[in-house]
Coordinates of C-alpha atoms and ligand atoms in Angstrom, one line a residue:
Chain C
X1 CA 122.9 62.6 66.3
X2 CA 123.4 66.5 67.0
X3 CA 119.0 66.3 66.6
X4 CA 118.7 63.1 68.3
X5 CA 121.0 64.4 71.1
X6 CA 119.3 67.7 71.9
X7 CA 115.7 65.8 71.5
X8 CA 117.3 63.6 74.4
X9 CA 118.2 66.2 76.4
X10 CA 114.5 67.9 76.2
X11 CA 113.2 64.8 76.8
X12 CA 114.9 63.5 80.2
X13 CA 114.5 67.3 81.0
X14 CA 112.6 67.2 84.0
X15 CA 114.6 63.9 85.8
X16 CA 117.9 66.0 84.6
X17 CA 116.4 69.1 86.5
X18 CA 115.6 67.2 89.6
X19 CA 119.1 65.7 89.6
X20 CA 120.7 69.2 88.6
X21 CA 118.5 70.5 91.8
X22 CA 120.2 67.9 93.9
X23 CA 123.0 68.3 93.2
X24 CA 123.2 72.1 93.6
X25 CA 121.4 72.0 96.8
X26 CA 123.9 69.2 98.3
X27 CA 126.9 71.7 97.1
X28 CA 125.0 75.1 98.6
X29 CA 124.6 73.1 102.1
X30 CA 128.5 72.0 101.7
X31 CA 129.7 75.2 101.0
X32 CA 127.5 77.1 103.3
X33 CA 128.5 74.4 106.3
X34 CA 132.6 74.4 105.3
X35 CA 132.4 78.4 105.2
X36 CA 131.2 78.6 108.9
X37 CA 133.4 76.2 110.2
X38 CA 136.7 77.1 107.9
X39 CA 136.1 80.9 109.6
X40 CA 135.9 79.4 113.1
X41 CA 139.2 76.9 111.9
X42 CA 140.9 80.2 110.7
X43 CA 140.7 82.4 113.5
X44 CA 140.5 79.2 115.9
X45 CA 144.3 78.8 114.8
X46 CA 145.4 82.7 114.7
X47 CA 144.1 83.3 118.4
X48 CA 147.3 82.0 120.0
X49 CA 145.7 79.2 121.7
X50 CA 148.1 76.5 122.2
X51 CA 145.4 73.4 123.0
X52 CA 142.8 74.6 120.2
X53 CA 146.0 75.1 117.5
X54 CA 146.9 71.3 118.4
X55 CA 143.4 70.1 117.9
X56 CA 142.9 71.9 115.0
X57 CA 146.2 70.7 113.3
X58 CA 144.9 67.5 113.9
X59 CA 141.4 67.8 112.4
X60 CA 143.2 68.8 109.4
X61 CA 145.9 66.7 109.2
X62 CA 142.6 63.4 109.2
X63 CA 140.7 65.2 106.8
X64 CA 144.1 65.8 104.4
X65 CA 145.0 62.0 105.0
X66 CA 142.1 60.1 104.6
X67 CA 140.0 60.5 101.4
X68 CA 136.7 62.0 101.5
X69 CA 134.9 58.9 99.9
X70 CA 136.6 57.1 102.9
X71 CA 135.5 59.7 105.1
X72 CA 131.6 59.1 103.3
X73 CA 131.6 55.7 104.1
X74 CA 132.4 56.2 107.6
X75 CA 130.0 58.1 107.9
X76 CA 127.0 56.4 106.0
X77 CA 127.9 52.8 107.2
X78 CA 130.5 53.4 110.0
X79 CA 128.3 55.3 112.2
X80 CA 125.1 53.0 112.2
X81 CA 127.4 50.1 112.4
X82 CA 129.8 52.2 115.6
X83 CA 126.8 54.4 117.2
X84 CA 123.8 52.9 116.1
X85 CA 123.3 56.4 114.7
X86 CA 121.7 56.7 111.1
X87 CA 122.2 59.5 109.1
X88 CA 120.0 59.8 105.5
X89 CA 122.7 60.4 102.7
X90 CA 122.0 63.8 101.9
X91 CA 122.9 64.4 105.1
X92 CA 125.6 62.6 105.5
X93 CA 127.3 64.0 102.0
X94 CA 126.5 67.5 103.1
X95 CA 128.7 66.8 106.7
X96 CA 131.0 65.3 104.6
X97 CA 131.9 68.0 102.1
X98 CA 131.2 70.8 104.8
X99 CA 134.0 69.2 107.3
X100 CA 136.2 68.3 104.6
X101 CA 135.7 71.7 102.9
X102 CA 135.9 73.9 106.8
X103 CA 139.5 72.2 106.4
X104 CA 140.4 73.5 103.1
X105 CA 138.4 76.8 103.9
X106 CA 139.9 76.9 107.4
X107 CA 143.4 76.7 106.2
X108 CA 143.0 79.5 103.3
X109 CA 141.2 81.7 105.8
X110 CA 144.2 81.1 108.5
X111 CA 147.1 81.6 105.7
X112 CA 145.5 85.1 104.8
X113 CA 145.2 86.0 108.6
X114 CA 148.8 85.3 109.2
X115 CA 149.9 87.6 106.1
X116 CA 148.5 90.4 108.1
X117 CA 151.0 92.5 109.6
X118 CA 151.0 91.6 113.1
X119 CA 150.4 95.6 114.2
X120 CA 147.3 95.4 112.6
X121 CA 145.7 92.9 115.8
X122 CA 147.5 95.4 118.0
X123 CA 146.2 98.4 116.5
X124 CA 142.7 97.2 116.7
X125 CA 142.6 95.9 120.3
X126 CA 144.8 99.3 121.3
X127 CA 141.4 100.9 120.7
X128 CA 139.4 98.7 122.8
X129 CA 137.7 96.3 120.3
X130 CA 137.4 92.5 121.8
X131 CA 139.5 89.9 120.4
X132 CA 136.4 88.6 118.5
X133 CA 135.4 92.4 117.3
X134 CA 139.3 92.7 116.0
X135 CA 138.3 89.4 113.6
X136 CA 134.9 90.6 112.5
X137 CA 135.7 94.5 111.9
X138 CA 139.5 94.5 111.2
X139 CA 141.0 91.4 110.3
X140 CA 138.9 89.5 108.3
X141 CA 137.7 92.4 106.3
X142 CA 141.5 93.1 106.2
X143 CA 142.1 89.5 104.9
X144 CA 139.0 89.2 102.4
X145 CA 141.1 90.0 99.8
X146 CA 143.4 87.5 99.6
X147 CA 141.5 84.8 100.9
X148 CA 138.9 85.3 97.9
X149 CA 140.7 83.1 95.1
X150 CA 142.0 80.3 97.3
X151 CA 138.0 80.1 99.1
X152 CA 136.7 80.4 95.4
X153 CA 138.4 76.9 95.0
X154 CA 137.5 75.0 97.4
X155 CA 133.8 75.9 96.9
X156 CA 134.2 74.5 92.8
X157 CA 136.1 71.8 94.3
X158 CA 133.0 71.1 96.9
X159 CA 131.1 71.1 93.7
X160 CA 132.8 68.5 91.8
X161 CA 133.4 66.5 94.5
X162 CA 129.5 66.5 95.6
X163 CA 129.0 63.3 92.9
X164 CA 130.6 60.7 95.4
X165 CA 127.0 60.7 96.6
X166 CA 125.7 58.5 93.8
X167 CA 128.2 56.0 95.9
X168 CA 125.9 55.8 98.8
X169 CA 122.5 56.0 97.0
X170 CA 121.8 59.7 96.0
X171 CA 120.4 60.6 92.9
X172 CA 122.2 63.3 91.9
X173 CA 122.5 65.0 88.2
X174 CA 125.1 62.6 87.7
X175 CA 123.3 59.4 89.0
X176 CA 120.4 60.3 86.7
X177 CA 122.5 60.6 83.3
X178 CA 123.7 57.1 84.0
X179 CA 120.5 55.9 84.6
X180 CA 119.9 57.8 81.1
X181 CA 123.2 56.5 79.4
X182 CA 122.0 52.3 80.6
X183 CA 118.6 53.3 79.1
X184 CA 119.5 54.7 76.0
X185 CA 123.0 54.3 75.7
X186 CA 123.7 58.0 74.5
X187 CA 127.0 58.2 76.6
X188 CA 128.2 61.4 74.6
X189 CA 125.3 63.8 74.9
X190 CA 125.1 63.2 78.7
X191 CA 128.6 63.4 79.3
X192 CA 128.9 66.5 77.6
X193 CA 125.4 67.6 79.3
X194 CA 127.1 66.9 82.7
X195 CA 130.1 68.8 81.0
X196 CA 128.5 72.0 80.5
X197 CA 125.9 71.1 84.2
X198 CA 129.7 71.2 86.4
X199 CA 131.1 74.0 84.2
X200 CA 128.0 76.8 84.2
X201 CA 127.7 75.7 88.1
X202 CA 131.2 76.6 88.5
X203 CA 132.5 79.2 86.5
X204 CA 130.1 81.9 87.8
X205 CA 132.0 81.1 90.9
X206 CA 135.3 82.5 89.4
X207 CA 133.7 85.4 87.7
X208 CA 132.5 86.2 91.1
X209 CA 135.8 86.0 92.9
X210 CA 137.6 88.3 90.4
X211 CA 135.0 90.7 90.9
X212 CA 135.3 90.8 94.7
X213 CA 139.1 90.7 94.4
X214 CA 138.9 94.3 91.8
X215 CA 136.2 95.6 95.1
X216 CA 138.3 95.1 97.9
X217 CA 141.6 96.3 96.1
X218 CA 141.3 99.4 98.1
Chain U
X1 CA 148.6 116.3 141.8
X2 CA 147.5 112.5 141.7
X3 CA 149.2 109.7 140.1
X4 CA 147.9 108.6 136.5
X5 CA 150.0 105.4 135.8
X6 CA 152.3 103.8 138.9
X7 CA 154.7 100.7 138.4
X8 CA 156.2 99.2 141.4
X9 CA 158.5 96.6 141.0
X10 CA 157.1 95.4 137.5
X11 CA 158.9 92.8 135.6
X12 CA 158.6 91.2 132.5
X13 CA 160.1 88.1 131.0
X14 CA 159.4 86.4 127.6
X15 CA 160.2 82.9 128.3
X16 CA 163.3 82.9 130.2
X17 CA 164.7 86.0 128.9
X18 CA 163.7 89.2 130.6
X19 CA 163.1 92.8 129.3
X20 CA 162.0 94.8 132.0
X21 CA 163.7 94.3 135.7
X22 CA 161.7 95.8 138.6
X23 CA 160.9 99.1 136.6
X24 CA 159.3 101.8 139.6
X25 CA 157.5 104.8 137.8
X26 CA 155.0 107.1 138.2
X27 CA 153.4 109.3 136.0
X28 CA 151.4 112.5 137.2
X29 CA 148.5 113.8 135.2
X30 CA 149.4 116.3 132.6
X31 CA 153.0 114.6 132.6
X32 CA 155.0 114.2 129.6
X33 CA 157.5 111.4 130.0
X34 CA 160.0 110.6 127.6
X35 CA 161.5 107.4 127.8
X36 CA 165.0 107.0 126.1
X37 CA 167.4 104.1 125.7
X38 CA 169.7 102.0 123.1
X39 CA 167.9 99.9 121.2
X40 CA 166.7 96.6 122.6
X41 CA 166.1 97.4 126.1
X42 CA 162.8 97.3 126.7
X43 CA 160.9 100.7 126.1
X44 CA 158.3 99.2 123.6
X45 CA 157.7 96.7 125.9
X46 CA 157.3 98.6 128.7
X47 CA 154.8 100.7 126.8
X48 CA 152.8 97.5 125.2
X49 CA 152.3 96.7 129.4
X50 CA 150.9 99.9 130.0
X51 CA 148.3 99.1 128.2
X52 CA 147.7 95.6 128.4
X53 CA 148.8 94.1 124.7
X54 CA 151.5 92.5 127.2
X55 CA 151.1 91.3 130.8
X56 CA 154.0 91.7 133.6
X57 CA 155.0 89.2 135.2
X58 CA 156.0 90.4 138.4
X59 CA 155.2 93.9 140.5
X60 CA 152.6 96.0 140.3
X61 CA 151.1 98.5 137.5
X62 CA 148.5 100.8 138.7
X63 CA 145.8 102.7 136.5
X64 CA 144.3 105.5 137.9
X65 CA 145.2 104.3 141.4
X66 CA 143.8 100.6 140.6
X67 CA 145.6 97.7 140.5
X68 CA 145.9 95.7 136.9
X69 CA 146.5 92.5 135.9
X70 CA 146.1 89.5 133.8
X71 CA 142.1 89.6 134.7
X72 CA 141.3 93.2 134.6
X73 CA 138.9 94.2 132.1
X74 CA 141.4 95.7 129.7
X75 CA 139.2 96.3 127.4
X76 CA 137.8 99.4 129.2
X77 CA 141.5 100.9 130.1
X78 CA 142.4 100.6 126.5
X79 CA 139.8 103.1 126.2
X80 CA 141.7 105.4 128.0
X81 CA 145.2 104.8 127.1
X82 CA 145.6 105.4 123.5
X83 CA 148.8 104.1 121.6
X84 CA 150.0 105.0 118.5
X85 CA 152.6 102.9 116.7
X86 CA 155.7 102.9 114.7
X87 CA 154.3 102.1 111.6
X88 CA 150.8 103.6 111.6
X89 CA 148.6 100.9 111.7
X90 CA 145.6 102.4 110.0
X91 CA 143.3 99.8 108.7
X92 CA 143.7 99.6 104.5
X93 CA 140.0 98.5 104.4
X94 CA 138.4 101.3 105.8
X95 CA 138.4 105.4 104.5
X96 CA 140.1 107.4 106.8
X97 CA 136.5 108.8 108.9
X98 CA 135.3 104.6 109.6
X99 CA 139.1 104.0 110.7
X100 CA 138.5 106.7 113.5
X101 CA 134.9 106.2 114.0
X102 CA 135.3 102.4 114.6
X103 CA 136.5 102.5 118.3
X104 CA 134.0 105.6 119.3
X105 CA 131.2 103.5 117.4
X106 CA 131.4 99.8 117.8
X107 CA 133.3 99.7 121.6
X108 CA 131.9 103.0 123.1
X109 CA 128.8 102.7 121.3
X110 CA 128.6 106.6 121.0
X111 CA 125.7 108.4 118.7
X112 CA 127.3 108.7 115.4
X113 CA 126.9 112.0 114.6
X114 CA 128.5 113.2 118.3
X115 CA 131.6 111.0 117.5
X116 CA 131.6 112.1 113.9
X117 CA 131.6 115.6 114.7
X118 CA 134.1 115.0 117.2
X119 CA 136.4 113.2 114.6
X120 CA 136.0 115.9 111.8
X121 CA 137.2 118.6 114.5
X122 CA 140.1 116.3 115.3
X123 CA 141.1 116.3 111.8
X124 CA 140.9 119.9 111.4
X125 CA 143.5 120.3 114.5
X126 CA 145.6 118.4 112.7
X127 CA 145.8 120.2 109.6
X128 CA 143.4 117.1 107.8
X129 CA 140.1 118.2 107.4
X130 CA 140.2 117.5 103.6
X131 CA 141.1 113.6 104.3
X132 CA 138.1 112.2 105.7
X133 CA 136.9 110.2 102.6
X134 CA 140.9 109.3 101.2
X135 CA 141.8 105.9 101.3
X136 CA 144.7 104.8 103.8
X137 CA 146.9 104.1 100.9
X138 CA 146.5 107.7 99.3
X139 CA 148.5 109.2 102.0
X140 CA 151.9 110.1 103.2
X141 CA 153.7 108.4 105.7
X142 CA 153.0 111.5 107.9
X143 CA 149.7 112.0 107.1
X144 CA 148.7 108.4 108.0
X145 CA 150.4 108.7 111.6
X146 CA 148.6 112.0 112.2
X147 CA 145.7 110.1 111.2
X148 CA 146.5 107.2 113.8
X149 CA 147.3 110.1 116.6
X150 CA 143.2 111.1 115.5
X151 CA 142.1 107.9 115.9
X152 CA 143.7 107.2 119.5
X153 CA 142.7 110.7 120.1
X154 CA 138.6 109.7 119.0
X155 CA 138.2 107.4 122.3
X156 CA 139.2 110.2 125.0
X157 CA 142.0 109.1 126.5
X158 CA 143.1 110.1 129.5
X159 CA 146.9 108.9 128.3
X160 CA 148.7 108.9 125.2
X161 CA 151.2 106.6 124.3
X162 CA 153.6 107.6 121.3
X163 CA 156.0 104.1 120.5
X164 CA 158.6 106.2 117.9
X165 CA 156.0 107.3 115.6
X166 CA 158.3 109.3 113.9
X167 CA 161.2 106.9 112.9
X168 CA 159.4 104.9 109.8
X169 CA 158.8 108.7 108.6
X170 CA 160.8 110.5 106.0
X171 CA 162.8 113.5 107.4
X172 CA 160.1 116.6 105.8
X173 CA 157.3 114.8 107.6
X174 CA 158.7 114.5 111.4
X175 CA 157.5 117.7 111.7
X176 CA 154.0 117.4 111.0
X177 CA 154.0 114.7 113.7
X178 CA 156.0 116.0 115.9
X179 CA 154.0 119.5 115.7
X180 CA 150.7 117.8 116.5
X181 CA 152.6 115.6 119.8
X182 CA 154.0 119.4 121.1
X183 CA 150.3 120.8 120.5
X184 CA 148.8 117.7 123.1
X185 CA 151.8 118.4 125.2
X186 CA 150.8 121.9 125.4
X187 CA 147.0 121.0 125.5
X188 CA 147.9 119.7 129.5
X189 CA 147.8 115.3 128.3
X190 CA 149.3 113.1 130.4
X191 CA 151.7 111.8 127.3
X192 CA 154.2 108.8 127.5
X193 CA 156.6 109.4 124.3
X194 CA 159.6 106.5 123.4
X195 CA 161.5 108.7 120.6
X196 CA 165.3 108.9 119.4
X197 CA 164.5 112.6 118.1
X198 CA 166.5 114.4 121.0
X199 CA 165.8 118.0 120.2
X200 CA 162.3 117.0 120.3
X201 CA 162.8 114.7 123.5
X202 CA 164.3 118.0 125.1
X203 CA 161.7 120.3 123.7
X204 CA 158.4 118.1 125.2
X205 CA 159.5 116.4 128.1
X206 CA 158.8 116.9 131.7
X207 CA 160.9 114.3 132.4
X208 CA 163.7 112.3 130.7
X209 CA 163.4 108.3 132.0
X210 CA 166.3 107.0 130.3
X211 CA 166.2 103.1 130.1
X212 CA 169.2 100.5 129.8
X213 CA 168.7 96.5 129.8
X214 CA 165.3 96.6 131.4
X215 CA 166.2 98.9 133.9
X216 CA 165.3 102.6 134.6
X217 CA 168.9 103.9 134.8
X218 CA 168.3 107.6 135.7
X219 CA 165.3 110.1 135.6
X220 CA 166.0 114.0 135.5
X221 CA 164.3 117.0 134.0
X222 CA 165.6 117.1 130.3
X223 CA 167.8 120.1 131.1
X224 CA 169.8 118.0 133.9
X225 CA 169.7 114.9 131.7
X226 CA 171.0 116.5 128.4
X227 CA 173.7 118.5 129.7
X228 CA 174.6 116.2 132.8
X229 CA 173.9 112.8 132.8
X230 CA 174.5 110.9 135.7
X231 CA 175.4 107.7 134.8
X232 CA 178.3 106.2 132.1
X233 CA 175.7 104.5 130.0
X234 CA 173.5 107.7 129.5
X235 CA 176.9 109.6 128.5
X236 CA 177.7 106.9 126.0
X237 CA 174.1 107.4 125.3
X238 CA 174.1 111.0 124.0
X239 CA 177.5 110.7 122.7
X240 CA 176.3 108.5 120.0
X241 CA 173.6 111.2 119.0
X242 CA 176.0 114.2 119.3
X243 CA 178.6 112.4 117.0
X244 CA 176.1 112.0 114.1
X245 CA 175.1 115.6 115.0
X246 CA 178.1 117.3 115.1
X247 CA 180.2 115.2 112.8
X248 CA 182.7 117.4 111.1
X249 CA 182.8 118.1 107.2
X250 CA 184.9 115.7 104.7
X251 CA 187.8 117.5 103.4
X252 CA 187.7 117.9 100.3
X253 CA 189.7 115.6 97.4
Ligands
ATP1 N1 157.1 89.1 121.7 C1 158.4 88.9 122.1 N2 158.9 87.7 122.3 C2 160.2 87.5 122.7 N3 161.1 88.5 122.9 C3 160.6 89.7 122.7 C4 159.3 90.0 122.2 N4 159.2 91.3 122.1 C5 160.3 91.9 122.4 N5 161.2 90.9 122.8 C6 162.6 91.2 123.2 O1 162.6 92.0 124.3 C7 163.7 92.9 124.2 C8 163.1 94.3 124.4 O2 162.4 94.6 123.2 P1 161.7 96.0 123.0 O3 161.0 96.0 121.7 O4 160.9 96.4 124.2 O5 162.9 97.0 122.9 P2 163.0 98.5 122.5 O6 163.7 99.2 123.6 O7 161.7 99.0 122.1 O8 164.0 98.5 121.3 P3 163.9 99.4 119.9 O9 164.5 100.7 120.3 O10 164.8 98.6 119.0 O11 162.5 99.5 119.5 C9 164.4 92.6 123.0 O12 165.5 91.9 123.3 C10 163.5 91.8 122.2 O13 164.2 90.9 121.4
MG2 MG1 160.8 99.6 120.3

């Protein structure tokens, strides 16, 4: 089977590769999109703005409450159905995950702003920088450190959770192994391939956060 | 000579409970003001107005003869009212150098070797040439604040303000601090200092404005105010501080 297995694998190579590229590239645009917005969430709650703290709290309060397959369906058949407004499915997973993630980014990013001594905002407007120039040259830099492992998470999480596309029609790595699996019925050797797919895409991630953790330990 | 910093009036409440109560002051150039009071009544507040990391809420606060408020472009007095805090605030991230050169740099946008230069002959005058490339973390508690005086000292100020920058610092290193405050003192810059050192309050000051709940209670010369103080709270004031000071030995068991 071990033969047959492998022989599988090197077979379906290119549709797994095209999947695996998917799949990737829908996690990338996720992570990219929920990094942006989980900075602007983060500082948009530690600027002391009561109205944009509110709003905030209530994004991610939706986001927390409803599950993100919900949230996909919404937006693949709610917003044709509401708007008239059609969104292709890459799209529409890649929003997805990158709102849902700018919530779980957002909040790590805010819990590691409020750890900061508040002096440290003090100190860095005392010598004239803006309140957005504190952010980009004192606090977040300050921050980085600790916000590293819990941003880490979210991105693997983004990852994982990226196959609720197959639900609304992408082909994805993991769409293609079932297509494989009703072909050939070899259920073990793509499981396992999808095994090791989600684990080498992930664990470089947490290599990666440990070594900008030992960095920034200045 | 002219007026540097002028409150009329000025007020400040946080929510309903207020903390200064129609302070009047004015601070010549060259001045060195030491403001004094129990704890609690308003002198780091009064300070954080000055330059803008709080906003009255009634009377007046003039800069260089112009009026400031909620609107002004702080940004630009900051600039020339440096502050240096309690507990140092030097930034962990950056060497000792980028935590100076960062205002002169990225909000004056000065050339970068003029404003390193200037920084390496600040560190000298403070006894830490040496320090330039050392961490935050590597240093003593009195190194550190003589590193933030540096840094507030980078921009140009035309007014320093000192919030007790000695009092998170162990006893051998008030010195070093205190040292470098006398030297700017000395140098002829208009200095606003909130300290419970006394001996050093009496050795710097101009002028003694002694503070008690939100209110300027008396202003003298420190001569007048240390060995005659005018008003019952000041006396109680300066009792306290004596007592430790001249607290008689235990007998011995
Ligand atoms: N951000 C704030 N919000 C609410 N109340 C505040 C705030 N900052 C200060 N206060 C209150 O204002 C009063 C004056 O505080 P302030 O820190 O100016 O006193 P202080 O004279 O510097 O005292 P200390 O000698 O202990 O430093 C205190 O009662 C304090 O509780
Ligand atoms: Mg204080």
């Amino acid at each position: 089977m071990a033969t047959s297995g492998f022989e599988l694998l090197w077979q379906t190579a290119p549709q797994l590769a095209t999947g695996a590229g998917r799949t990737l590239a829908i996690s990338a645009c996720g992570i990219a999109l929920a990094t942006v917005l989980g900075l602007a969430y983060g500082i948009g709650r530690t600027l002391g703005i009561a109205w944009l703290d509110r709003s905030l709290r209530v994004y991610l309060a939706a986001w927390r409450a409803i599950p993100v397959l919900v949230w996909l369906y919404l937006f693949f058949f709610g917003l044709p159905m509401f708007l008239g407004l059609s969104v292709p499915a890459f799209a529409c997973v890649v929003c997805v995950l990158g709102l849902w993630g700018a919530s779980e980014v957002g909040e790590v990013v805010r819990g590691a702003l409020r750890s900061l001594p508040a002096g440290q905002r003090d100190a860095a407007l005392a010598i004239g920088l803006g309140r957005l120039q504190a952010y980009a040259w004192v606090l977040l830099p300050l921050a980085r450190k600790r916000m590293t492992p819990g941003v880490i998470n979210v991105y693997t999480r983004i990852i994982k959770t990226s196959s609720l596309a197959v639900l609304i029609g992408v082909v994805d790595v993991t769409k293609i192994a079932q297509q494989i699996i009703e072909r050939t019925y070899a259920s073990v050797t793509l499981y396992s391939f999808l095994f090791v797919f989600f684990f080498l895409a992930c664990y470089p991630l947490s290599v990666l956060s440990r070594r900008l953790e030992q960095r920034w330990s200045h | 000579m002219s007026d540097v910093i002028e409150l009329r009036g000025f007020s400040k409440h946080f929510g309903a409970h207020p903390v200064l109560n129609g302070i009047d002051l004015a601070v010549r150039q060259g001045e060195v003001v030491v403001i004094l009071g129990p704890s609690g009544c308003g002198k780091s507040t009064l300070l954080r107005c000055l330059n803008g990391l709080e906003q009255g809420s009634a009377g007046e606060l003039r800069f260089n003869g112009e009026r400031l408020d909620a609107r002004s472009d702080w940004r630009a007095v900051r600039q020339q009212v440096g502050m240096v805090f309690q507990s140092y605030q030097l930034f962990g991230h950056l060497r000792v150098l980028d935590n100076i050169l960062l205002g002169p740099l990225r909000v004056q946008k000065r050339a970068p070797q003029e404003a390193q230069a200037q920084a390496l002959a600040l560190l000298e005058r403070v006894g830490l040439a040496d320090k330039a490339l050392a961490w935050p973390r590597e240093l003593s508690g009195g190194q550190q604040q003589r590193i933030a005086i540096v840094r507030a000292l980078c921009m140009n100020p035309k007014v320093m303000l000192f919030d007790e920058v000695t009092a998170a610092l162990d006893p051998e290193m008030v010195k070093e601090v205190l040292e470098v405050i006398l030297d700017l003192a000395e140098a002829g810059m208009t200095l606003l200092i909130v300290t419970h050192e006394m001996a050093f309050a009496r050795a710097v000051a101009d002028r003694i404005v002694f503070m008690d709940g939100g209110r300027i209670a008396e202003q003298s010369p420190p001569e007048a105010f240390f060995s005659n103080p005018q008003t019952a709270r000041a006396q109680q004031f300066l009792e306290r501080f004596s007592y430790v000071e001249n607290l008689p030995r235990r007998k011995a068991s």
